[in-house]
Coordinates of C-alpha atoms in Angstrom, one line a residue:
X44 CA 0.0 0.0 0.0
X45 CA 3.1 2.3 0.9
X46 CA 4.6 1.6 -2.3
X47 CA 1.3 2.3 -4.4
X48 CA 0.7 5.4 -2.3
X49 CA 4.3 6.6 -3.1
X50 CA 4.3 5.8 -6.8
X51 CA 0.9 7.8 -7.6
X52 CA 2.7 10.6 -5.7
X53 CA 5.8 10.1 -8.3
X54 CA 3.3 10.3 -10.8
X55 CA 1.5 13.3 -9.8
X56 CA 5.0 14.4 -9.2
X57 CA 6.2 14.3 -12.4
X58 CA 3.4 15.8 -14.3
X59 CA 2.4 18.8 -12.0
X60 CA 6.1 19.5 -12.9
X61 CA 6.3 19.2 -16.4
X62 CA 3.1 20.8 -17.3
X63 CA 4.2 24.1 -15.9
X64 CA 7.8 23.8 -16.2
X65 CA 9.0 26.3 -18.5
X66 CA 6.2 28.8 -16.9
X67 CA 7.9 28.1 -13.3
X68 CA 11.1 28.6 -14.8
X69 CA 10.4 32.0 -15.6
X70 CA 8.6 32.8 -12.5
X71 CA 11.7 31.9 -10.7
X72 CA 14.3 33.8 -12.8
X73 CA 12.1 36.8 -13.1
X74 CA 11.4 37.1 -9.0
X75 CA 14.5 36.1 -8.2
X76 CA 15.6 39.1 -10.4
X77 CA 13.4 41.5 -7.8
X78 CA 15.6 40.9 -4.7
X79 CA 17.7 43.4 -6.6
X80 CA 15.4 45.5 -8.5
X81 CA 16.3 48.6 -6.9
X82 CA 19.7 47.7 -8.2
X83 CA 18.8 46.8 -11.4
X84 CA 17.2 50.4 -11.8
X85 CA 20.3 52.1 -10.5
X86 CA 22.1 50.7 -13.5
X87 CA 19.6 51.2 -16.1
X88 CA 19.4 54.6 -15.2
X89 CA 23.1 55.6 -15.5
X90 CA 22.6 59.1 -15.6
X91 CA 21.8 59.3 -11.9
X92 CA 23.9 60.4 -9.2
X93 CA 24.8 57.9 -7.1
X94 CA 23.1 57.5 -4.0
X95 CA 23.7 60.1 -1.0
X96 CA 22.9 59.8 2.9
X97 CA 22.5 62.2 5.3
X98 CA 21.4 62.2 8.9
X99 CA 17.3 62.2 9.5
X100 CA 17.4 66.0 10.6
X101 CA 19.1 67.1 7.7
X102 CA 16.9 65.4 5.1
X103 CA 14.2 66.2 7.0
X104 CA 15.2 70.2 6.9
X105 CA 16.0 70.2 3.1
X106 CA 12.8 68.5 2.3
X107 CA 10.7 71.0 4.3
X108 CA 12.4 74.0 3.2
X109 CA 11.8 73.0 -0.4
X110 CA 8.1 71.9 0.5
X111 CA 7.7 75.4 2.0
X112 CA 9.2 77.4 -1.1
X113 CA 7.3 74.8 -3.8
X114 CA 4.2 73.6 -2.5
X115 CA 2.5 76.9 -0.6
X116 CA -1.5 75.9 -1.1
X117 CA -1.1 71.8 -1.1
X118 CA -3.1 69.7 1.3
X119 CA -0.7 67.1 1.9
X120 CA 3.7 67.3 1.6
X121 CA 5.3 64.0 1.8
X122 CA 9.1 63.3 2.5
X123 CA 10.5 59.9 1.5
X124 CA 13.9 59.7 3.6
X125 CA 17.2 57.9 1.5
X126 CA 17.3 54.1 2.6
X127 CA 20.0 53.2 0.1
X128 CA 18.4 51.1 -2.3
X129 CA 14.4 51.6 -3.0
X130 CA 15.1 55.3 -2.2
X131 CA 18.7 56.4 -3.0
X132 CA 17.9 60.3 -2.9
X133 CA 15.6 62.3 -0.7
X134 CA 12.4 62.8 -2.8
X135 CA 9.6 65.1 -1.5
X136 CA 5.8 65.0 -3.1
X137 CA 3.2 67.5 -2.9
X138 CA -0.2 67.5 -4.1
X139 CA -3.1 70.1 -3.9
X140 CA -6.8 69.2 -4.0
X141 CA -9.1 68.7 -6.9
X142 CA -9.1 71.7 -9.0
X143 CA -12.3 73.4 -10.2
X144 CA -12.8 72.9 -13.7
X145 CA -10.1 75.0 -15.9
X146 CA -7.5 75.3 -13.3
X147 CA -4.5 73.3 -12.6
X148 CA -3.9 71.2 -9.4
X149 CA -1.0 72.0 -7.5
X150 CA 1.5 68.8 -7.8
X151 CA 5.1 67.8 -7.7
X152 CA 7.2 65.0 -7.5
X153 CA 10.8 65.8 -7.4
X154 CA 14.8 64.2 -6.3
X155 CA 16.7 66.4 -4.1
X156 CA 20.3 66.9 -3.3
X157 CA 20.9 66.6 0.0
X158 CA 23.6 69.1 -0.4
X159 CA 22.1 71.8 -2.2
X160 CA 18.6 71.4 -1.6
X161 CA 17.7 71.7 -5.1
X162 CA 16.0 69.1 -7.6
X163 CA 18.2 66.9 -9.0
X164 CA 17.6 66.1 -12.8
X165 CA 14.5 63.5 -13.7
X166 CA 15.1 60.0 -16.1
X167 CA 17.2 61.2 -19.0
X168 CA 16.1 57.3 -20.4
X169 CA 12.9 56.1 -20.6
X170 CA 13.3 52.3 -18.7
X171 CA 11.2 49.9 -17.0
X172 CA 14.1 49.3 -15.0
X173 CA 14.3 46.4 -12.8
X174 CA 10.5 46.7 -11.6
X175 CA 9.2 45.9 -15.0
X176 CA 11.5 42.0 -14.7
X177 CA 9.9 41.9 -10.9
X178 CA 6.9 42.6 -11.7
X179 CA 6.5 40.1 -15.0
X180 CA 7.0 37.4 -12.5
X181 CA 3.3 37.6 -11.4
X182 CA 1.8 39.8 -14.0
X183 CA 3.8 38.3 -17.3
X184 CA 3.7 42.0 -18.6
X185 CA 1.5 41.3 -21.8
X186 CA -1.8 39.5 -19.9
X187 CA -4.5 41.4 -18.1
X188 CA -3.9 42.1 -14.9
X189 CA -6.8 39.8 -13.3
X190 CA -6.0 37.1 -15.8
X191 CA -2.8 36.7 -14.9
X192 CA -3.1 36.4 -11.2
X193 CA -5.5 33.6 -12.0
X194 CA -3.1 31.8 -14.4
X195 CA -0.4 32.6 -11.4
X196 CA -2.8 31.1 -9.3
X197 CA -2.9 28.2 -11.3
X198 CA 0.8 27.6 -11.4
X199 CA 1.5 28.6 -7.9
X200 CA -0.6 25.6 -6.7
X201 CA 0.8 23.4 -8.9
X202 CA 4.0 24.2 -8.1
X203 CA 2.9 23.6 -4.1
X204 CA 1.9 19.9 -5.4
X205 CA 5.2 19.3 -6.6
X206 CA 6.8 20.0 -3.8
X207 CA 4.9 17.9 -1.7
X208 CA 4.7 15.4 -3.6
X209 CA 8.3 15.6 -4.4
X210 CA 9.1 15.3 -0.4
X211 CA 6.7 12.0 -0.2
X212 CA 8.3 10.2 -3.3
X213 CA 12.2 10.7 -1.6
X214 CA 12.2 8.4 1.0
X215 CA 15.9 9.5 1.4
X216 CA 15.7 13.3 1.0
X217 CA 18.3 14.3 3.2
X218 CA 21.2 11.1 1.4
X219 CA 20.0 13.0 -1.6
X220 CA 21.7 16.6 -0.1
X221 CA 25.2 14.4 -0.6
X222 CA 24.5 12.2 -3.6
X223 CA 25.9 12.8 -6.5
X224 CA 27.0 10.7 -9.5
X225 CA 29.0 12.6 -12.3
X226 CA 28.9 11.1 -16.1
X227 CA 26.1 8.8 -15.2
X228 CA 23.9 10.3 -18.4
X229 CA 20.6 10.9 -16.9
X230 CA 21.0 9.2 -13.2
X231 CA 23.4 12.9 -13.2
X232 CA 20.8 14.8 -13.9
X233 CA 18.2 12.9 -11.3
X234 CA 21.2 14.1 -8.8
X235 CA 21.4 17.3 -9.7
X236 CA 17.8 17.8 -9.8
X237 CA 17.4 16.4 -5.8
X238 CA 20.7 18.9 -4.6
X239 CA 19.0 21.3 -5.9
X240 CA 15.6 20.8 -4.6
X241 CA 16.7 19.5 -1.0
X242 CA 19.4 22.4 -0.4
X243 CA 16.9 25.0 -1.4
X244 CA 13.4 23.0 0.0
X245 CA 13.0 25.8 3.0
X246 CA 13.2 28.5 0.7
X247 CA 10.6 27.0 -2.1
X248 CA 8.2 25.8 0.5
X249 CA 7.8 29.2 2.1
X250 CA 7.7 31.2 -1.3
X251 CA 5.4 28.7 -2.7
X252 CA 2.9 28.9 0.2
X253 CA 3.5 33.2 0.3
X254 CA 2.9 33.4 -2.8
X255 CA -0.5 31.4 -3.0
X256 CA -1.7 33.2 0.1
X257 CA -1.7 36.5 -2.1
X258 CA -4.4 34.7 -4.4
X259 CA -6.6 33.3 -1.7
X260 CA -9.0 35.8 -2.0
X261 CA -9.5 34.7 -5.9
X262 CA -9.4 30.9 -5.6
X263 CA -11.4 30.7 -2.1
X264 CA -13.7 34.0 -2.4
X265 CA -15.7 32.1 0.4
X266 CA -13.1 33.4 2.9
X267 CA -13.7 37.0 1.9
X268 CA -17.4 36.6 1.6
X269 CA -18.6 35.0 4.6
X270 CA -17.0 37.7 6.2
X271 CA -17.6 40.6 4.0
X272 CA -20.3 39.6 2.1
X273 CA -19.7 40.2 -1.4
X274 CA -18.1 43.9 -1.1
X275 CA -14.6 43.3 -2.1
X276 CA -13.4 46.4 -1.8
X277 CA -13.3 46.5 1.4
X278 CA -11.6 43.3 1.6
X279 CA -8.5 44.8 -0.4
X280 CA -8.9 48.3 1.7
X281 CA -8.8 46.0 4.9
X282 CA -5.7 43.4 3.5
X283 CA -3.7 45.7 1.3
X284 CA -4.2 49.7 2.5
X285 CA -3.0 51.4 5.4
X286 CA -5.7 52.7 7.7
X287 CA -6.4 56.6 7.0
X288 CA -6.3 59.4 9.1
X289 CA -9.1 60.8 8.7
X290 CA -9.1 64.8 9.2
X291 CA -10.3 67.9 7.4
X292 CA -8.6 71.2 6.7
X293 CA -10.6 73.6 9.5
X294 CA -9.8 76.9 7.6
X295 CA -8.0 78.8 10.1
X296 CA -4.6 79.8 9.2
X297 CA -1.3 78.0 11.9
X298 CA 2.3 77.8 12.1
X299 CA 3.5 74.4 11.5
X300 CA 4.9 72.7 14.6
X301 CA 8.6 71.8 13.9
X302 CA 9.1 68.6 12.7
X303 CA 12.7 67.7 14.4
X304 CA 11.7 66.6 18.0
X305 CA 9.0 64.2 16.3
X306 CA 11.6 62.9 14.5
X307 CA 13.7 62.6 17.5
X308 CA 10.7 61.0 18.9
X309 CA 10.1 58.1 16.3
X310 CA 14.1 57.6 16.5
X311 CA 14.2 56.1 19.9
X312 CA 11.2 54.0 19.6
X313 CA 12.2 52.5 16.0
X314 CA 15.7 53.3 15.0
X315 CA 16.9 56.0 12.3
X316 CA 17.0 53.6 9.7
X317 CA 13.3 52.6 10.6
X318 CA 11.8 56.0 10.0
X319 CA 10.7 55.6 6.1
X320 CA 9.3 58.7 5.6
X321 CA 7.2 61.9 6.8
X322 CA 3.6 63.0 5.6
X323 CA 2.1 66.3 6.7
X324 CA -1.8 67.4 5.8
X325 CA -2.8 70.0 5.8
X326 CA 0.3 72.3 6.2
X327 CA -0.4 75.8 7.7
X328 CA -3.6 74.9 9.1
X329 CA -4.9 74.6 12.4
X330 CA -6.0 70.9 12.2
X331 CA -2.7 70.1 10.3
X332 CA -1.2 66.8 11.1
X333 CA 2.6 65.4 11.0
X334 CA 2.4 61.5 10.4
X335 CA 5.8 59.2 10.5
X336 CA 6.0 56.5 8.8
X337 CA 8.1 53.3 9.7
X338 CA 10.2 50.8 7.1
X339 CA 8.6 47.8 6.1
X340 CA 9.6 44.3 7.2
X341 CA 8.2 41.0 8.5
X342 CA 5.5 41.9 10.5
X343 CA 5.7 45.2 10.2
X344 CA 3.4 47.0 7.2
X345 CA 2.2 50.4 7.3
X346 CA 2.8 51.4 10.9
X347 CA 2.1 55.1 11.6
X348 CA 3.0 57.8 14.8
X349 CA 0.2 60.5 14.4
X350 CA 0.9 64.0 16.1
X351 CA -0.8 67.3 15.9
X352 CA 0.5 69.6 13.1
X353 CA 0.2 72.8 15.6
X354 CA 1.1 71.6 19.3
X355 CA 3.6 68.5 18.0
X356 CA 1.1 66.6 20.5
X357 CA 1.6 62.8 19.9
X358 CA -2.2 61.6 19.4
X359 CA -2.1 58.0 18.4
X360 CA 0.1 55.3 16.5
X361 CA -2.2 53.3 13.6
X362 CA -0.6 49.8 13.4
X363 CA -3.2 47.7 10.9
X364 CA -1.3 44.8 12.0
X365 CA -2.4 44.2 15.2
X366 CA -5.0 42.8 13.5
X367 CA -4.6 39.0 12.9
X368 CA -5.1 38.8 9.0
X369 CA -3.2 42.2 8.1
X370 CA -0.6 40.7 11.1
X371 CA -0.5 37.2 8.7
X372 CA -0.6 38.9 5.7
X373 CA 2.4 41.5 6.4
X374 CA 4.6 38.4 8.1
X375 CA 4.2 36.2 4.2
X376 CA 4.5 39.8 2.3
X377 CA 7.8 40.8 4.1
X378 CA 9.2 37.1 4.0
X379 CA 8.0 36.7 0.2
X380 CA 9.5 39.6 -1.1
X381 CA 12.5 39.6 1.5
X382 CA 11.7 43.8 2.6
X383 CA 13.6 43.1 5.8
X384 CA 16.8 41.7 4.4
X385 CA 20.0 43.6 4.4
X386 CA 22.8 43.1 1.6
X387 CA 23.9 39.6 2.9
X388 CA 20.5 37.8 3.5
X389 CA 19.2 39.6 0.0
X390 CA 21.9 37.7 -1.5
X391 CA 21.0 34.6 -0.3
X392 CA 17.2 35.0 -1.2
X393 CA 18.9 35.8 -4.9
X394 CA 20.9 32.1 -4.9
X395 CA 18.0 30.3 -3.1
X396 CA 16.1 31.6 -5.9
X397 CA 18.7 30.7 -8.8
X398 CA 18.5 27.2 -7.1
X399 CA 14.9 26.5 -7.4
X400 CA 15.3 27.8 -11.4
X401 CA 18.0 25.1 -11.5
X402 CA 15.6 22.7 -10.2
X403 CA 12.7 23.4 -12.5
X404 CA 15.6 23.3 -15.2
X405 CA 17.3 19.6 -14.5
X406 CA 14.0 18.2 -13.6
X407 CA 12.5 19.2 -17.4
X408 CA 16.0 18.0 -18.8
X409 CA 15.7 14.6 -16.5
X410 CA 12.0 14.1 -18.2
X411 CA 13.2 14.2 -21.7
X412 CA 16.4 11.9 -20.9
X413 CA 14.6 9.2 -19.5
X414 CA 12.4 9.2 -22.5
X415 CA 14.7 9.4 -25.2
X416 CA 15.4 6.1 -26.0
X417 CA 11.6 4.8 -25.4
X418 CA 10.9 8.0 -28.1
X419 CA 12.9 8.0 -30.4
X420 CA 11.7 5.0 -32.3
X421 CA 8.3 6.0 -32.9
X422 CA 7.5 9.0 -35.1
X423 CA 4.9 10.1 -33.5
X424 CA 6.6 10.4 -30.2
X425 CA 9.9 11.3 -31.3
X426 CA 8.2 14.6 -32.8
X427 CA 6.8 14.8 -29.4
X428 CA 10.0 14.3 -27.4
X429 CA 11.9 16.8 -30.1
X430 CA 9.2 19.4 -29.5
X431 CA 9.9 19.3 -25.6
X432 CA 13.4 18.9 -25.8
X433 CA 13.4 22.2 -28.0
X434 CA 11.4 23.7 -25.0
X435 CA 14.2 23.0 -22.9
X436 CA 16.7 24.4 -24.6
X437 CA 15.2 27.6 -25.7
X438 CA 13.4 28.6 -22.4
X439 CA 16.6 27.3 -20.1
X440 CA 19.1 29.4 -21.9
X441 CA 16.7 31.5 -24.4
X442 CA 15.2 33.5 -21.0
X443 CA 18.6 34.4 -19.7
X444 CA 19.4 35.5 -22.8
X445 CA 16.5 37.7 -23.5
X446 CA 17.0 39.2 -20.0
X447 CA 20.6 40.0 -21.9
X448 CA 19.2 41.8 -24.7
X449 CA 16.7 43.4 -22.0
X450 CA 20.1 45.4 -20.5
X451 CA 21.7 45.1 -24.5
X452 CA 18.4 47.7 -25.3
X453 CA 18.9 49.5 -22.6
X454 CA 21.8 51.2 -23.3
X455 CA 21.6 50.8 -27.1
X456 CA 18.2 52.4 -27.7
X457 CA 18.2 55.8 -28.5
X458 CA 17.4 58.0 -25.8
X459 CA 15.0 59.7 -27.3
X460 CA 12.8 56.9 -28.7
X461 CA 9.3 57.2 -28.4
X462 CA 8.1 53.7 -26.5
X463 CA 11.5 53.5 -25.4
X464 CA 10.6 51.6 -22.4
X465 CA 8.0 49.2 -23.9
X466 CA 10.7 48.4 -26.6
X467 CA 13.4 47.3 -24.1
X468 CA 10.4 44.4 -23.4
X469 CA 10.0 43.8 -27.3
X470 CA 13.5 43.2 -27.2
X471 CA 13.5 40.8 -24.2
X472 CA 10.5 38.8 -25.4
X473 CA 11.8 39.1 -29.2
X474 CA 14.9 37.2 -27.9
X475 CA 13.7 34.6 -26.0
X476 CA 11.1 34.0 -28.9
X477 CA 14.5 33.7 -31.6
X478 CA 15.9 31.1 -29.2
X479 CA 12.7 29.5 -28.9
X480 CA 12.8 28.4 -32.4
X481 CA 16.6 28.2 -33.4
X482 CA 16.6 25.0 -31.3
X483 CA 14.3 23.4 -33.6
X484 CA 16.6 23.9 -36.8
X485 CA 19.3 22.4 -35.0
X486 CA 20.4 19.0 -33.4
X487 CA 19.4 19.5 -29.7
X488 CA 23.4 18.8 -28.5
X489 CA 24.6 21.4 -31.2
X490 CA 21.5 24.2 -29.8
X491 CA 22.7 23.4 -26.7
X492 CA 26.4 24.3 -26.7
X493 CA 25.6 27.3 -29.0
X494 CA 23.0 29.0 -27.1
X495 CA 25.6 28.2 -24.3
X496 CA 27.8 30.3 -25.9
X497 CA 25.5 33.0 -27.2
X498 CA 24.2 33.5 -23.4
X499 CA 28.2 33.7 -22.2
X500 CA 29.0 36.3 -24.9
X501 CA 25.4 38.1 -24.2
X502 CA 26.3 38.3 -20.2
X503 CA 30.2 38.5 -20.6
X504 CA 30.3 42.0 -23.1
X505 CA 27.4 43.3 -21.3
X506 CA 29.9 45.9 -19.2
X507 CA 31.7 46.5 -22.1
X508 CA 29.0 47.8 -23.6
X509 CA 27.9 49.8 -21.1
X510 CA 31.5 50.7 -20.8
X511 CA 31.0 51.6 -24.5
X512 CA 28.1 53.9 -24.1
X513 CA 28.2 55.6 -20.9
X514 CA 30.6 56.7 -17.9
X515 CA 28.9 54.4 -15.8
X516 CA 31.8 51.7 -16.0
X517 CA 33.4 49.2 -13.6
X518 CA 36.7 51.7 -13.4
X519 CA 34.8 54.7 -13.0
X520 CA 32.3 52.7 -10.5
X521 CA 35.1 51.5 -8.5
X522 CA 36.7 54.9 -8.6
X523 CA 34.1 56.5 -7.2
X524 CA 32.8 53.7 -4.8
X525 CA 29.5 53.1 -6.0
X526 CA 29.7 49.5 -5.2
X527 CA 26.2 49.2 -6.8
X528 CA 26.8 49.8 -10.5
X529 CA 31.2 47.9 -9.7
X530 CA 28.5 45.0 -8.5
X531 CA 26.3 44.8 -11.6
X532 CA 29.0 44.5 -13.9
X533 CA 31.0 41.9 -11.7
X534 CA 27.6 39.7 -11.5
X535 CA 27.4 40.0 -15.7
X536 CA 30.8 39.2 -15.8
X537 CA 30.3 36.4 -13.8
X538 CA 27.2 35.2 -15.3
X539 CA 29.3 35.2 -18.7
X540 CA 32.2 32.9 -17.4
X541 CA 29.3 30.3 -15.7
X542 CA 27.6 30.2 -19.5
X543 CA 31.1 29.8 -20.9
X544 CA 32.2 27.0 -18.5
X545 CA 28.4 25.1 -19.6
X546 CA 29.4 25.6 -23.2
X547 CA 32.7 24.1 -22.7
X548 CA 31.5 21.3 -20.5
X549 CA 28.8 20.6 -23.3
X550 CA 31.5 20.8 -25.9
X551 CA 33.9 18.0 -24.1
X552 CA 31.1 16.2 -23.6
X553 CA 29.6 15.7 -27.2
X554 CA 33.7 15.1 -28.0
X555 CA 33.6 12.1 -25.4
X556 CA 30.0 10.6 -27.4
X557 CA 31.7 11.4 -30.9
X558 CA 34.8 9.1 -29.6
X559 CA 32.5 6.1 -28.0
X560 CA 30.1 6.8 -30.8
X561 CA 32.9 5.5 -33.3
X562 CA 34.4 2.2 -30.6
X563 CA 30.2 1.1 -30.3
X564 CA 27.6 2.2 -32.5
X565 CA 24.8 2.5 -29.8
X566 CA 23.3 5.9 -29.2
X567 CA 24.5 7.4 -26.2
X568 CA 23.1 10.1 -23.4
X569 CA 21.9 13.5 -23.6
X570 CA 23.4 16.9 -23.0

């Protein structure tokens, strides 16, 4: 009974893997892509000055003397305070209200420098940057928005089966952590496929299970509803928003309270890296408020210190997640998308991430090995296995490659294009669709190696074109200490010489079958 139970859970296994394979495999390159998307915009926007800190008082005082001199007549200013990589320059926003019909609403949204106090200059390049690639891993950029968080859904759950399933069928998952046989053919790839699954297991469980938790509310609507009845809206307002503080302007002219003892305030509760940013509404009014806003992180979403705009009275802290769903629902947010995790623990989400890509990836190339001799007899099926096989090869090296071209267009556009940004996509999904197909006009060992190689060059001369194009180089980066951009480059260049050593492996490889090929006519393995 055991062994029935556990082959029906190889089977279901297998084929809640292979189904969505090549979908999970982007999902996994693509998020894992958006532990460093604030770093991947820093690049794509060379232009930009490198990032600058100051102490909390002095942002705070450059921001509010800019507010004061641009924003006279708006209902609500809004500081965002430098945090090194979402917000790598002080940035203040104002906004008036709705404008009566002819007039124009008092807005602006500009980058300071913290040492002159004046606006830094806006996007010289129109980019997506590095949210577009972390976003596509649950929108896939060209479905509906609805649509594809239901496909995501989809995939998600499937992906959830597998692992489970995947822990049932290895009776031995922890011998598997150290079990490893090189040249065995496709037994090599089985290996590979369990490393890489049971070293990264913690990781895929928990952003497996995050990730279908932001769904739940389309899959199992009976949640929402037997709580809510069917008003959804305030089912997002209660999961996703902040709670509001809800005040209106009272008409009678006030000086605004200075901001710098509640800042010194919010410091010693939360720490001056904690203190994300400061709203006031209703500046120069006598129900004005000052709100401080803290840094996400797990278990902590949206908390707010409220204090009267006049007085500097503190009047009450609005933390949505004493709540127990928002409490649940900020804990899987701030672990899914890793908001809490410095420098070292971000890269760890990154190779956690490149690991469960790997396993998708030997687990798709494992299916089509142990198949290819049992396929290749049989029309039918061998058109079948070929089709698959191509699959592999242009989604496992085809998407890195695209993501190539996706920095390639970045700096090789024309600045002024119009549709720059969407056209850095086009040139992504363009790409990926070229090595989608070359694979079929071409023997699958011989697509193998060369897309190896195209992906190495693609990776590798990436920061030489950028040296090519802009000042934002390695030399100059390391120069100047903006470890960010020296980084980038370093992790192309390093991409490039893993895709070279593949290429080469795959090229002594298909030597060693070409020799046995000629001592024993049999055919023999797969790449």
């Amino acid at each position: 009974m055991i062994g029935t139970f556990r082959q029906s859970m190889a089977w279901l296994h297998t084929w809640a893997g292979l189904i969505f394979c090549w979908i999970l495999y982007f999902l996994f390159v693509t998020g894992t892509l958006g532990y460093f998307d604030s770093e991947i915009d820093r690049w794509m926007k060379p232009e930009h000055t490198a990032p600058q800190h100051a102490s909390l008082d002095h942002s705070a005082a450059v921001g509010m003397q800019r507010l004061e001199q641009e924003a006279v007549g708006a209902d609500n200013w809004t500081i965002r305070f430098t945090n090194g990589r979402e917000v790598p320059h002080l940035r203040v926003i104002w906004r008036g209200p709705e404008p009566e019909e002819g007039e124009e609403r008092i807005a602006g949204n500009e980058r300071l420098d913290l040492r002159t106090g004046e606006p830094l200059p806006e996007d010289v390049r129109e980019t997506g940057g590095g949210q577009v690639l972390y976003r596509m891993h649950y929108s896939l950029h060209y479905l509906d928005r609805q649509a594809a968080f239901r496909f995501m859904g989809v995939v998600a759950m499937f992906m959830f089966i597998g692992l489970i399933t995947g822990i049932i069928t290895h009776r031995k998952i922890f011998k598997d952590l150290f079990t490893f046989h090189p040249e065995r053919g496709r037994r090599s790839w089985l290996d590979m496929h369990n490393l890489l699954s049971v070293s990264s297991l913690p990781f895929q469980l928990m952003i497996t299970y995050s990730g279908l938790l932001f769904t739940v509310t389309i899959w199992m609507p009976a949640i929402a509803v037997g709580s809510y009845g069917f008003d959804l809206e305030t089912v997002a307002d209660e999961l996703g928003s902040l709670a509001q503080v809800q005040i209106e302007r009272e008409g009678t002219e006030a000086v605004l309270t200075d901001v710098q003892p509640l800042l010194a305030d919010a410091v010693a509760l939360w720490g001056e890296d904690q203190v994300d940013g400061l709203d006031v509404r209703f500046p120069g009014d006598a129900n004005a408020r000052v709100i401080l806003s803290r840094s996400p992180g797990v278990g902590v979403v949206g908390q707010q210190r409220v204090y009267d705009g006049v007085s500097g009275e503190y009047l009450e802290t609005i933390d949505p997640t004493t709540r127990a769903p928002i409490a649940v629902a900020s804990v899987m947010i701030g672990l899914h998308e890793g908001l809490f995790a410095g420098p070292l623990l971000r890269w760890l989400y990154f190779i956690s991430g490149l690991l469960g890509a790997g396993m998708v990836a030997t687990g798709a190339i494992y299916w089509t090995a142990k198949r290819k001799k049992k396929a290749l007899p049989y029309e039918a099926q061998s058109r079948s296995y070929r089709f698959v096989e191509s699959l592999n090869v242009g989604t496992i090296l085809g998407l890195p490659i695209g993501i190539a071209a996706y920095f390639w267009a970045n700096r090789l556009l024309p600045l002024g294009m119009e549709g720059r940004a969407d056209w850095e996509i086009h040139c992504l999904f363009l790409a990926w669709a070229l090595c989608l197909l070359y694979p079929l006009t071409r023997p699958s060992r011989v697509a193998w190696r060369e897309l190896a190689w195209l992906a190495a060059f693609a990776f590798g001369a990436l920061p030489i074109v950028n040296a090519a194009t802009t000042d934002a180089h390695m030399v100059n980066s390391l120069r100047s200490g903006d470890w960010v951009l020296a980084a980038f480059d370093g992790t192309a260049l390093a991409f490039g010489l893993i895709f070279a050593g593949l290429a080469a492996e795959l090229g002594r490889r298909r030597a060693k079958a070409e020799r046995a090929a000629v001592q024993t006519p049999r055919a023999v393995g797969v790449p």
